[in-house]
Amino acid sequence: MARDARGGIDDSQEAASDSEAGVHFQPDKYTVGWICALKCELKAARTMLDEEHPSLMVQSEQDGNNYLLGRIGPHNVAITSLPQAGTNRAATAAKSMQNTFPNIRFCLMVGVGGGVPSKDSSWNDVRLGDIVVSEPTEQGGGVIQYDMGKREVDGFRRVGTLNKPPGLLLSAMKTLHTTKNLSRAISDLVNDKFMDEEDPDEEWTYPKRARDVLFNTDYYQTTKSIELFVACGAALLLPAIYLQVWRGDPENTRSGLSIILWTCCTMSSAWIAGLWYLRSKPVHRSSRLTNVPKIHYGNIGSGNSVVKDAVERDELAKRDNVICFEMEAAGIMDDFPCLVIRGISDYADSYKRWDWQPYAAAVAAAYGKKLLLTISPVGVKEMKAMRQITQGVQRIENHTKELVRNQQLQEEERYLNWLTPIDHGSKHRDVLRQRQAETSQWVLESEEFHKWLYSPKSETLLCPGIPGAGKTFIAATIIDHLQQQFRDDLDIAVIFIYFDFDRQYEQTADNLVASLVKQLARLRPGTLSHLYQTHQWNQTRPSMEELIKALHTVAALYARVFLVIDAVDECQANGTRKLFLRSIFDLQAQTSTSILGTSRHDTEIQQTFRNSAVLEIHARIQDIERYIDGNMHRLPDFVESSHELSSKIKKQIVNRVDGMFLLATLYMNLLIGQISENDLIEVLSMLPTRGQPYDEAYERCMERIERQIGKRKDLAKRILAWVTCAERPLIESELEHALAVKIGSSGLNKGDIPQAMVEVCAGLVRIEPESREIRLVHFTTKEYFQRTQERWFPEAQYVIAMTCITYLGFDTFQNGICYNIQELSARFELNPFYSYAAEYWGQHARYVSQVQQEVTLNFLTDTSKVQACAQAVNFFGNHNTEEPEGVTGLHIVAGFGLNDILELLLQAGCELNARDSKKRTPLSIATCMGWPDTVRRLLLEQDVEINAIDKSGMAPLTIAADGGDYLVVKELLRYSAIDINIPDKQGWTPLSIAAVNGHTQIVNQLLKSRDIEVNAKDKYGTTALARAVLAGKEEVVGLLLSAVDIDIDHVLLHGKTALMLASMQGNVTMMRGLLDCGADLEKQDNDGTTSLHLAVNVGCLEGVRLLGSGKYRMNLEIRDNFGFTALHLASQAIDWLGERGREVVAILLANGADPGAKTSSGMTAKDIAVTDDQNLLARFQRQVHVAPRYGLGSVELPELHARIMTVRKDTWNILFQRDTWHILRNPTVYRKSPQDLSEVFEGQLSSCLWYKTNPHE
């Protein structure tokens, strides 16, 4: 056997010998793939084989291709043909080929294509029978997918670039390019191979019968124009035929037919002559001296559709520098090493040339053979197999998809966390970790739960129970069960809320709704992007209304939603609970949402859930026994060694907990740490059994703490004080730093950080495993310590306040504010207690009568430390890193309302009118926070700037009026220097702002001032009265109307008055109040509209009665600028008001409205009315804009009317929209005569009747 250049066996020679022996080749012997699409391409490829091999004995199950096998020179080639054209088919074929032939190195895509011609003999003078080879250019890798891109406002933009052929094929192509007389060699090869293949239908050598004709680009359009002209002429003949033959005079029928025949002949002749003219005018190109094919190199355009339009061909060729078009290559270029070879069989225009395809396929195949003969088999073997390349590409593609997916997840997580940072999932996981295994299963087996879970309707289940019954564990068990049961069903969502008394500060109604939206949107990516982008652009937060709308929208994307709410009683009862529960029950009414809630026994909650099923929660004996058994290992060793003692402990605890799971936990904690069996039995005998079991249990725990030696007792009390009195839950590292602070020190000694916190507290505190928050074991524990705080830790608030102040005054913060997020994050990481101290020190200080002056002034008079503190508050309160330059200690103290400390700072000489970065003074801050005593103290200073304007254009009085702080407003108005009419940036005065917010006390107080300008206008010309009317504040409107100088008929933009605004809203109370005060009821706006028109438009029946009858009766015939009276508008409004609109019409007619009055278009109310079947005719008549000088009554179309009434209403609704009523009132549009109207009616009616009989066309 022959050896290759490296000493190995030459596979090609071995293949040749095997073939001669008549044996089948193994699939791994083939190294070249050859793909074609058409039958003629396959035949051309077969003819070029030097040797044809038998078919495979075995083929991969994943390969659906059919193969023609053979050898070209030293290369074994596997040839396949596509079942259909298209990039996807080509990709599938190439991928399948790898499954059968593992050693194929590259593919040749060989066949015919459409050339891009040139009208002159330029370098790319592509003609029929030429060859085009894909060669990389500046525009791409040789093949360009011309239909892959984006359609933008300014046109199509191509996106992406396909891979280029491998280096071995490019090198061989360049070798062929420089080969002398290559075109002649290809022509000779074709003549030699196909000399015997000639038949009457196919010319495989250069065609003798077919012509190479290139037509003008506008050939197709001109042809279509002629055809359209003839078609129109034929259509025009039909009426003539109808009139002359069927409806004409019989005596003239013969002459009429002669005219028609003559016209048809003339038109046919014109059509034939036009086409002959076009075909006789091809593009003139200079003749070639030889018939050998010319070879072109450049970009080949590939797509999923055939290009058969010369105009589109030229546009794409110009855009992408393409010289040939085809339909397969783009599917394989990116994933498989490939070279594309195309013989030109047409010009990609409307004039296809099928007779050139055999020859074009033959020359392309001949070039492919010449290319393979140029390539060394050694070079082929050194290439990676296609399978290896595609596997590598697949790995890269998978990695890229993973990166994109991760980026999308990060983006989605950013949307979700922007909506709310609250995560109830961590709480849920913490509860599951604490739950004793196999407990609470009775709930899942209960009849009430099964009915709630499996009911086809949206059910509600309330699970009330006494404190400590294990309601939270029950809720966690139910949530976990639902998640497990529906984890594979993406159409079912399980969402939940864990209420927590310690987190009431963050569990507001909008945060709660946002949390539900966040949970639902997590499985529906992209649903929040629009909401996020809208508010991110404006730097705003979603309103409650937007959140509720988003909740309904996202919930509707699921077939079923299960909502579990734990501890409803721990939700704030200040309106938050009521608003939240109303929101979720509204959600249930409109979506498939099932609600389950746990709660203590609470009358208000039970009333809210009055229509719900009820499942009482109490600790089952089996669950308590499981808990005791699962925690027996925590007791001293002598307990586990004594079965009798273990049984006694279990029996005593079970008998004394009385259905309260928490008591079992507390009692077990009391037994932990007992040093002898007798001590344990003594504690066991003292466990409470009646009365206030929790209080007695907590008393026993505190007695145990008191018995601790050394500093353990003091540490336990300090921990309990912090956990009880903190404004929010503290995490472990925060509390460690807080406990290590020495009041009055300048820094933290880490050696003072305690190492054991939970262990010293007798089981009264626990650390949440995931969040690391230190919490009291139960809500009842907090209630106990709130009642007994003065007994156990009376100085708690003082210690906490001074600890915070000391921490904020540490020398480490003397550098002031941080100027980047990395530096700020590092500060919080190194000083974990800093964020809590900065945000809450003032709230603790409010409980203290006196602070240590030296420590306090050390912090508040140091500008750097104060500004660092303000930055921390901004970051955690508003989630921004804004640099709070200009903030002083006086700003911070005024914000907390700390008057005693304020006095210290004023005595220390702090600047009274200092401005922060938002131009706010301490007075502005105190006003904004609503501290009247602090405002009063600042106003005692002679130099205070009482009218200071901040960056948003608001003065202290404006801020107070906006916030509704009546006492603050009252304090400010006591000073004569106050500017009571000071405007903000929009021109709104304090009166306007208070009015629009409905702050009646403030409005009343402002109106008492002699200097008040009650008719002051903002930049849009709107007064306080107009603002109050628009906001629907009836009580405020009443107060403003009582003002002496009020301008009731003040004209706003577009000529509206307050009475018109009230009419637009249908608010009869405000309308009556305005009329009683003398409002002009017949005043018209810029469109001529009156208050009556506006009341009619919204269907306000009481408003129409008020204005159209009785003591306020106005002229009912007043017309707007389009000539519409109130009756005209009411007749038209029936269309959108329905029955209410008919009632309005009845009221107006009963009060004397003229039914015969005509609009500027000559239409009466009856003409306009849309009622029952008559609405079809009336609506159609309005749609064509009847001219005023003719009027509908002038058109006599009884037959047409009868035919219109047979048309179904829904057919007409396809043609007409009901939001065009205002256009119909314009008298200048479409003036038509009765005859014109008749013709229009007939044409439109014919269309409708055609639609009725052809509804699917």
Tab-separated table of C-alpha atoms in Angstrom, residues 489-493 558-560:
chain	number	residue	atom	x	y	z
A	489	ASP	CA	-46.593	23.554	36.209
A	490	LEU	CA	-45.543	27.001	35.035
A	491	ASP	CA	-49.182	28.060	34.703
A	492	ILE	CA	-49.726	27.871	38.471
A	493	ALA	CA	-48.087	30.359	40.826
A	558	TYR	CA	-51.458	32.299	35.187
A	559	ALA	CA	-54.210	29.733	35.096
A	560	ARG	CA	-54.276	29.673	38.916
